[in-house]
Each structure stands twice: as structure tokens, then as C-alpha cells.
Tab-separated table of C-alpha atoms in Angstrom:
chain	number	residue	atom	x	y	z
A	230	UNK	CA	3.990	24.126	1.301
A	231	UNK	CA	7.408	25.254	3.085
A	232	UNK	CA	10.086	22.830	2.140
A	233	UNK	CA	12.261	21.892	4.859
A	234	UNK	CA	15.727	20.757	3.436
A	235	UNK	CA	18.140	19.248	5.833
A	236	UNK	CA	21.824	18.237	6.134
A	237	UNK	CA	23.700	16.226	6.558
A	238	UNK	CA	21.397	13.087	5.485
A	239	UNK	CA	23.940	11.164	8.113
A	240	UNK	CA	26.811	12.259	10.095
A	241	UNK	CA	29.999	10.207	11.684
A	242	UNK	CA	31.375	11.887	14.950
A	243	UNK	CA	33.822	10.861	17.490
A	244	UNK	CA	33.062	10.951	21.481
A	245	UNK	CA	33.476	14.406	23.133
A	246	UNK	CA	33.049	16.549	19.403
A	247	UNK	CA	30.364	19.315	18.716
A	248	UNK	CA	27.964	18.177	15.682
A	249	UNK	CA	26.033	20.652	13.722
A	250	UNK	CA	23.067	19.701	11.815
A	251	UNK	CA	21.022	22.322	9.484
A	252	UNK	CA	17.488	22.816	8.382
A	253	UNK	CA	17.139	25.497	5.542
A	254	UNK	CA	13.242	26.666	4.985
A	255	UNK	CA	12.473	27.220	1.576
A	256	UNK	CA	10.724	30.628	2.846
A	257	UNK	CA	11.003	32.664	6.333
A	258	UNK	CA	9.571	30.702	9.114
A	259	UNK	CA	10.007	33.539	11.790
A	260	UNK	CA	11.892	31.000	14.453
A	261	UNK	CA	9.121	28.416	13.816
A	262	UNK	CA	11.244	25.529	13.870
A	263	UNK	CA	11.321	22.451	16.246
A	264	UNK	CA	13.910	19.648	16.473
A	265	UNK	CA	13.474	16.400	17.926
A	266	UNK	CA	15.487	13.433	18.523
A	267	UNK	CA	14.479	9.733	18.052
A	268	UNK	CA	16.490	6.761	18.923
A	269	UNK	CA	16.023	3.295	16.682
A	270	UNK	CA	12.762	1.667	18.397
A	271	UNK	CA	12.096	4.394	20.055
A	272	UNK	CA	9.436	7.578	19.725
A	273	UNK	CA	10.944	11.091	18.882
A	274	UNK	CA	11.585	13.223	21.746
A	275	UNK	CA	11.436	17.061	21.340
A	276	UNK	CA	14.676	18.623	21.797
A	277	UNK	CA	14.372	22.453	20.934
A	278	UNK	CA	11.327	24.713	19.831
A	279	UNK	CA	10.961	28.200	18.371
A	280	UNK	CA	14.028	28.052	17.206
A	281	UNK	CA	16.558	28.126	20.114
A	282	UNK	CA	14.543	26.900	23.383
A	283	UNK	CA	15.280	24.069	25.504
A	284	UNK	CA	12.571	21.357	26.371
A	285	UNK	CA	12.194	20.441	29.928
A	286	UNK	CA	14.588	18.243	30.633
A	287	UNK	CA	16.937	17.922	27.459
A	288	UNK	CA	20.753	18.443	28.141
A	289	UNK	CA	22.356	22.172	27.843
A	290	UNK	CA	24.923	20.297	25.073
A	291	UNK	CA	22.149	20.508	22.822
A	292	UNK	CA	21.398	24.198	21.550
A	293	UNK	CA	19.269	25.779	18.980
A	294	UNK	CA	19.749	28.829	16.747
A	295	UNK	CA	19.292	30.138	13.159
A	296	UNK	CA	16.424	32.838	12.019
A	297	UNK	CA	14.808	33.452	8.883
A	298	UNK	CA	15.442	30.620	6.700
A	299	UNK	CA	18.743	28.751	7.914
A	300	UNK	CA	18.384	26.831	11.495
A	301	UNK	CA	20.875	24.557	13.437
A	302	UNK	CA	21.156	22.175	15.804
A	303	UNK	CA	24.527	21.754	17.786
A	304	UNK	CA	25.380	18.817	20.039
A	305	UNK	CA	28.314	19.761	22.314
A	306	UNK	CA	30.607	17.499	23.741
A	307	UNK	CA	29.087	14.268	21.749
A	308	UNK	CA	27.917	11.345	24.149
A	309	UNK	CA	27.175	7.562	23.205
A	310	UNK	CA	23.566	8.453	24.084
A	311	UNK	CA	23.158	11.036	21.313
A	312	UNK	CA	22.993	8.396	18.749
A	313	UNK	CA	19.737	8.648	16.925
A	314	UNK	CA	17.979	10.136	14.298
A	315	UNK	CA	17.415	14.397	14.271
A	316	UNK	CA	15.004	15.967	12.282
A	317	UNK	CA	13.419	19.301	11.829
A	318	UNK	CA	9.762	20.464	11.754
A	319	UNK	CA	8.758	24.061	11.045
A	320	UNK	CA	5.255	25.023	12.020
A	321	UNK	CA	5.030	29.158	11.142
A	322	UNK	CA	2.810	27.588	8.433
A	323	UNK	CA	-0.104	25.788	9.961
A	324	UNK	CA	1.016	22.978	7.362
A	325	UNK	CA	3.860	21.401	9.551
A	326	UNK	CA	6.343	20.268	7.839
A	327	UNK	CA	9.664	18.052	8.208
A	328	UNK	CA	12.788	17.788	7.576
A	329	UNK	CA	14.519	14.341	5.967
A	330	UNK	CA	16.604	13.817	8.776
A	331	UNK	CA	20.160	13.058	9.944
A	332	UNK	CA	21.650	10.157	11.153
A	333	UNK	CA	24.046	10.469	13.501
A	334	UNK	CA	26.507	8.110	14.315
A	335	UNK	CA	29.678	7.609	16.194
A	336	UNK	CA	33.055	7.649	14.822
B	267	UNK	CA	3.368	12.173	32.924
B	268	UNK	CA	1.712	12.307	29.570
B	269	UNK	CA	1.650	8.427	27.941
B	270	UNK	CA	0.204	8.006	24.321
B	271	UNK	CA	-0.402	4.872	22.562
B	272	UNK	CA	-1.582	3.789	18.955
B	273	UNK	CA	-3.064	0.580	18.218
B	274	UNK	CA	-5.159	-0.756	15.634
B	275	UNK	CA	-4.427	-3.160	12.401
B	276	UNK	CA	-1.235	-3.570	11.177
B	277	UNK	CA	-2.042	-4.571	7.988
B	278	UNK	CA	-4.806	-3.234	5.593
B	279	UNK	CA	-5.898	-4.052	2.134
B	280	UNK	CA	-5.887	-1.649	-0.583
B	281	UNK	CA	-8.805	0.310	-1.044
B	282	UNK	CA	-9.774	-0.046	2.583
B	283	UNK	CA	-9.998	2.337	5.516
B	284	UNK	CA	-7.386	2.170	8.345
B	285	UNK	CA	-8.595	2.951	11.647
B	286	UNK	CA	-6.664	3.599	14.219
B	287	UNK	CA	-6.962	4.422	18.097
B	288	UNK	CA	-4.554	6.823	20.810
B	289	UNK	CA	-5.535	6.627	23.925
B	290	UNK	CA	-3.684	8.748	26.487
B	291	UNK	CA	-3.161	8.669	29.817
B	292	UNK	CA	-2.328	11.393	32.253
B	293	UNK	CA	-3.611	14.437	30.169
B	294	UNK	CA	-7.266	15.225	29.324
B	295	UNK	CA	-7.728	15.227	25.372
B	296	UNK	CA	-10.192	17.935	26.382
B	297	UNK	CA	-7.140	20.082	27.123
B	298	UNK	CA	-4.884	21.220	24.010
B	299	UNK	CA	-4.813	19.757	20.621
B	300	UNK	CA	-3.631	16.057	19.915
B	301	UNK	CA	-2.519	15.211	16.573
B	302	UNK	CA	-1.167	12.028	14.115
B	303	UNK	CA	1.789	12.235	12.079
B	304	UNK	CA	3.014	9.353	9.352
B	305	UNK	CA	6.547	8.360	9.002
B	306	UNK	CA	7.576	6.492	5.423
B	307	UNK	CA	9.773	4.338	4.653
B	308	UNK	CA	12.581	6.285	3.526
B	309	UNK	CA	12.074	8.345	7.077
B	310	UNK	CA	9.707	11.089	5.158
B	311	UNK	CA	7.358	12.671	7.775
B	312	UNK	CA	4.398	13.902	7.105
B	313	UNK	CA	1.712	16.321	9.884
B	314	UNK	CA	-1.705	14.630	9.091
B	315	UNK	CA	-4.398	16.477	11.332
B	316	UNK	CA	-5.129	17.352	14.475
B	317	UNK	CA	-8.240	17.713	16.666
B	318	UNK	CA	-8.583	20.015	18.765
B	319	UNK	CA	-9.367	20.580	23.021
B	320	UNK	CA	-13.065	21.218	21.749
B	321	UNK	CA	-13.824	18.704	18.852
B	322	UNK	CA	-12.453	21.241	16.244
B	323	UNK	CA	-10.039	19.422	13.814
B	324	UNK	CA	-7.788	20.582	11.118
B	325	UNK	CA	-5.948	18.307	8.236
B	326	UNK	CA	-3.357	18.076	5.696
B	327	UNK	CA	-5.097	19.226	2.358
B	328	UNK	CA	-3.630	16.866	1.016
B	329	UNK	CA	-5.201	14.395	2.190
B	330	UNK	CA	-8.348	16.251	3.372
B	331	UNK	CA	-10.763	14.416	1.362
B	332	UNK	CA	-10.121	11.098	2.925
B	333	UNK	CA	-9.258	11.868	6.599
B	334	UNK	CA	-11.371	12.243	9.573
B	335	UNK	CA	-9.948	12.796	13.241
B	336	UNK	CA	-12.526	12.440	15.780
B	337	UNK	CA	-12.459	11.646	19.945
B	338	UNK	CA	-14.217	10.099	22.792
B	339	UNK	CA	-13.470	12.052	25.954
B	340	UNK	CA	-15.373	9.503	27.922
B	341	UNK	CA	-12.291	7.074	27.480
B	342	UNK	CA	-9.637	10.035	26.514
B	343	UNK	CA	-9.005	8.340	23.568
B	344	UNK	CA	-8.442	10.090	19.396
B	345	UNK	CA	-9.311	8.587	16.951
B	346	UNK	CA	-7.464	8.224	12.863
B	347	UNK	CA	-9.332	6.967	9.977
B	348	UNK	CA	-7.855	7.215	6.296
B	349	UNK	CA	-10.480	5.791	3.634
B	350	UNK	CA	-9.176	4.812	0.211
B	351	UNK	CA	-5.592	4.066	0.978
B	352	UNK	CA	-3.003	2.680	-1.216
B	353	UNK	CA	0.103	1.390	-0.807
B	354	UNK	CA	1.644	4.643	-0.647
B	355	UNK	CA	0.046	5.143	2.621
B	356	UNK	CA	2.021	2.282	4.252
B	357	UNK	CA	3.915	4.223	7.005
B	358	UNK	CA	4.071	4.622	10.804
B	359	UNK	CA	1.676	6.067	12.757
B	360	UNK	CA	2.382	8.074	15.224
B	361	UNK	CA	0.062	9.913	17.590
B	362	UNK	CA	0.970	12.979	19.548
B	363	UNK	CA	0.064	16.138	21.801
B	364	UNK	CA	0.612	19.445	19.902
B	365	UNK	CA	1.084	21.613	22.183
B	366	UNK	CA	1.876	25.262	20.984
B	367	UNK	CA	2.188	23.618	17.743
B	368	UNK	CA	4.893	21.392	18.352
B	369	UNK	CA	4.659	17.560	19.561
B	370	UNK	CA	6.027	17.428	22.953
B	371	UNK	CA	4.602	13.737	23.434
B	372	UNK	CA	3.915	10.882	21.024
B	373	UNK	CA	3.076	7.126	21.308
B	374	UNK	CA	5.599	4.350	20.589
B	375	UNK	CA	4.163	4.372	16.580
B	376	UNK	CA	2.307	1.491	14.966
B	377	UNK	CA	3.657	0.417	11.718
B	378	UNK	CA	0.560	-0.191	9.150
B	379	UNK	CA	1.205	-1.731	6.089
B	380	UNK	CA	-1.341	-1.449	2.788
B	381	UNK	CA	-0.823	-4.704	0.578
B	382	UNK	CA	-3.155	-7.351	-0.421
């Protein structure tokens, strides 16, 4: 199995700053890498896929990049609504697998 | 717009099966491939299986020996069973479309709990 190892495990930020959350693969997932977002109640939404592409509808603050085995996910300009759970899924193996997740809250 | 949602028990004994049911609206399950993933407490996630636009499914090996996806296009509705569970498989269920092999829709979740 590809390990997905993600950090932080939570994260404090402050109104209006850029977060960056990272997904290492424990082997080369060729851009195979998903992030979603999912609020407390609430199911995850898909934010980015292969790697550094938008979903339909999700802000332009968010943003995608990384290759080979290190992956982030940025949050510009940090709103109120962007607190939630993030986590990572790579699926370049067809045994998906996740990341732990990070918490994000604000400052 | 693409709506999933799980139901089924919420609490099942040890050594049992849990069953439980998507049904989607919106989308044909005979279109793509729909799939059910487990969250545990402790936020772990875990890709169970999928089945696919023609009956075709695929699973987790590890749990491939006690997991069975099937369908029923007539009511657009997937189907989870997981024989032989423990208390380790006390989680969240969450059913979803996998589209291009990420899950661009899920349900709300159903939390199932194994105790006795």
C-alpha cells in the first residue's frame, strides 16, 4: 500500500493568511492526488484532483501543486468558511489511500 | 445535481453482517463507478470497494474476503455488506461517486457502531 503521510495534524491561522498543508507519498504517485475539504457535520467536498486542478465550483484561493512524492494544498487569503477538516487521497494505485488529515482552525 | 444517501442500522452486534443502502438521485448508477469509504474514529479513512457502471466491483484486499458491493438499477440504489465485523469496524460510512477515481459526491455518512 502507498502511505499517505500528512501535516500538519492541525493548524491555527488568522483571517486573510495563506495556509499550506502537505501530503508526502511514501512512493511516486505521478500527480495522483486529490484533496477534499469537510466541515464538522458535514460530507467532504472535493477541492483539487490530479494534483493541481480545480473542482467546479471551489474558490481560486485554494490551489494545488507538488509532483512525485511531496503535494500541497494552499488556502490564500484565509476566510471563516475555510474552517474544516483537509485531507489527502492518492489514487495512482488502484488501492486509494488517505491521508490523516489537518484541522484547520482560526487564530 | 448528484444527491447520495446511506442508511441502514446504526448499531450491529459483533460477529454480524452490516448492511447498508445508497441510493442516489440525479445520476444513473448505471453510469460511472460508485463507491463506500469508512471513516474511524481517530479520522483514519479507509477506500472499501467500488462497483462499477456495469455490475463489475473491485475491493480493498484487505477486507476482500468479507465484502460484497452489489446494486439495483431498478431503484438506483448500491448496496454495502461487511460479514464478520468486529468492533474495529465501527466507523462512518460514507457512500460516494468515483468518478475518474476520485469522489466528487458522497452522502451525509451514517455512523455504525459494532458492540454488543
Amino acid at each position: 500500500d502507498i502511505q499517505m503521510t500528512q501535516s500538519p495534524a492541525s493548524l491555527s491561522a488568522s483571517l486573510g493568511e495563506t495556509v499550506t498543508i502537505e501530503c508526502r507519498a511514501s512512493e511516486d504517485i505521478y500527480n495522483g492526488l486529490a484533496w477534499y475539504q469537510q466541515k464538522p457535520g458535514k460530507s467532504p467536498q472535493l477541492l483539487i484532483y490530479n494534483a493541481n486542478s480545480l473542482h467546479t465550483g471551489v474558490p481560486s484561493r485554494f490551489s494545488g501543486s507538488g509532483s512525485g512524492t511531496q503535494y500541497s494544498l494552499k488556502i490564500n487569503s484565509l476566510q471563516s468558511e475555510d474552517v474544516a477538516s483537509y485531507f489527502c487521497q492518492q489514487y495512482y494505485d488502484y488501492l486509494n489511500t488517505f491521508g490523516a488529515g489537518t484541522k484547520l482552525e482560526l487564530k | 445535481e448528484v444527491q447520495l444517501q446511506e442508511s441502514g442500522p446504526g448499531l450491529v452486534k459483533p460477529s454480524q453482517s452490516l448492511s447498508l443502502t445508497c441510493s442516489v438521485t440525479g445520476y444513473s448508477i448505471t453510469s460511472n463507478y460508485w463507491g463506500w469509504i469508512r471513516k474511524f474514529p481517530g479520522n483514519k479513512m479507509e477506500w472499501m470497494g467500488y462497483i462499477s457502471y456495469s455490475g463489475s466491483t473491485s475491493y480493498n484486499p484487505s477486507l476482500k474476503s468479507r465484502i460484497s458491493i452489489t446494486r439495483d438499477t431498478s431503484k438506483n440504489q448500491f448496496f454495502l455488506q461487511l460479514n464478520s465485523v468486529t468492533t474495529e469496524d465501527t466507523a462512518t460510512y460514507y457512500c460516494a461517486r468515483y468518478l475518474r477515481r476520485v469522489f466528487d459526491y458522497w452522502g451525509q455518512g451514517v455512523m455504525v457502531t459494532v458492540s454488543s
